[in-house]
Amino acid sequence: MQAMPDRVRLTGMRFSATHGVYDFERAQPQTFVVDVTCELLSRPDSDELATTLDYAELARVIAADVTGEPVNLIESLAERIARTCLRHPLVGAVEVTVHKPNAVMPVELTDITVTITRSRPA
């Protein structure tokens, strides 16, 4: 039986950014919340940070993705974040959820999310 991969999960990362299709979304920053789960290709073989995924560094690069160049779609933002996570040599797969809780909508709602799952090419 194959062991389940180790996972590193960061949830509820909050950012202010100007992603969106409409001009008002680009003019006034909105809150975006990001959840990321990375599946690791190997288990640490020591108690050293270098043998695993540094989640503080991962949070920093995700912050740069979210607060960087605006995109129209949160789907595109999720793709950007997934590509960043998969650049780490220990990450084999990643699930990214982008929340846009304050999106202007024609109906009342609590949140809008997009979730994608991506893996390293075989």
C-alpha positions as a printed Julia matrix, in Angstrom:
122×3 Matrix{Float64}:
   0.0    0.0     0.0
   1.38   3.39   -1.02
   1.64   6.0     1.74
  -0.33   9.21    1.41
   1.82  12.24    0.63
   2.62  14.78    3.32
   0.79  18.07    2.86
   1.56  21.64    3.85
  -1.55  23.81    4.08
  -1.78  27.58    4.41
  -5.31  28.87    4.93
  -6.88  32.27    5.22
  -4.04  34.36    3.8
  -5.62  37.82    3.37
  -4.5   40.39    0.83
  -5.67  43.69   -0.59
  -5.41  43.81   -4.38
  -7.06  45.17   -7.54
  -7.97  42.1    -9.57
 -11.15  42.14  -11.62
 -12.75  42.73  -14.99
 -14.42  46.04  -14.19
 -12.78  49.46  -13.89
 -14.06  49.98  -10.34
 -12.38  46.71   -9.3
  -9.07  48.0   -10.64
  -9.49  51.41   -8.97
 -10.47  50.32   -5.45
  -8.55  47.47   -3.75
 -10.61  44.52   -2.52
  -9.93  41.71   -0.09
  -8.74  38.4    -1.52
  -8.28  35.33    0.67
  -6.11  32.44   -0.47
  -5.9   28.83    0.74
  -3.12  26.57   -0.56
  -2.45  22.87    0.04
   0.83  21.51   -1.3
   1.45  17.77   -1.59
   5.1   16.97   -1.01
   7.09  14.52   -3.1
   9.16  13.31   -0.15
   9.2   13.32    3.61
  11.82  15.2     5.61
  14.69  12.92    6.61
  15.88  15.22    9.39
  14.66  18.04   11.59
  16.19  20.64    9.26
  14.1   23.23    7.42
  16.07  22.61    4.23
  14.54  19.12    3.97
  10.95  20.34    3.61
   8.81  23.18    2.29
   9.47  26.47    4.09
   5.91  27.72    4.56
   7.03  31.23    5.57
   8.84  31.57    2.23
   5.85  30.05    0.43
   3.57  32.66    2.03
   5.93  35.45    0.88
   5.91  34.33   -2.77
   2.14  33.85   -2.75
   1.78  37.39   -1.35
   3.87  38.67   -4.26
   1.61  36.8    -6.7
  -1.6   38.23   -5.23
  -0.4   41.8    -4.74
   1.47  41.91   -8.06
   0.22  42.62  -11.56
  -3.61  42.61  -11.62
  -5.52  39.98  -13.6
  -9.13  39.98  -14.78
 -10.16  36.59  -13.4
  -9.57  34.95  -10.04
  -9.09  31.77  -12.08
  -5.99  33.39  -13.59
  -4.78  34.4   -10.15
  -5.21  30.83   -8.9
  -3.18  29.56  -11.89
  -0.4   32.05  -11.11
  -0.25  30.88   -7.51
  -0.3   27.19   -8.52
   2.64  27.71  -10.92
   4.59  29.45   -8.15
   3.98  26.57   -5.73
   4.96  23.94   -8.29
   8.32  25.66   -8.86
   9.45  24.33   -5.5
  11.27  21.03   -6.09
   9.44  19.21   -3.27
   5.9   20.16   -4.37
   4.28  17.49   -6.55
   0.74  18.84   -6.56
  -1.15  21.84   -5.26
  -4.73  22.87   -4.59
  -5.38  26.62   -4.62
  -8.59  28.35   -3.55
  -9.0   32.07   -4.17
 -11.83  33.78   -2.3
 -13.28  37.14   -3.3
 -15.62  37.76   -0.35
 -16.54  41.37   -1.18
 -17.31  40.9    -4.87
 -20.1   43.16   -6.11
 -22.92  40.84   -7.16
 -26.58  41.2    -8.18
 -27.56  38.94   -5.24
 -26.45  38.84   -1.62
 -23.81  36.21   -0.9
 -21.05  35.47    1.55
 -18.17  34.56   -0.75
 -17.1   33.68   -4.26
 -14.35  31.09   -4.64
 -12.43  29.35   -7.37
 -10.54  26.15   -6.54
  -8.03  24.54   -8.87
  -5.78  21.49   -8.52
  -2.57  21.23  -10.48
   0.32  18.77  -10.46
   3.83  18.59  -11.72
   3.99  17.22  -15.28
   4.82  13.49  -15.33
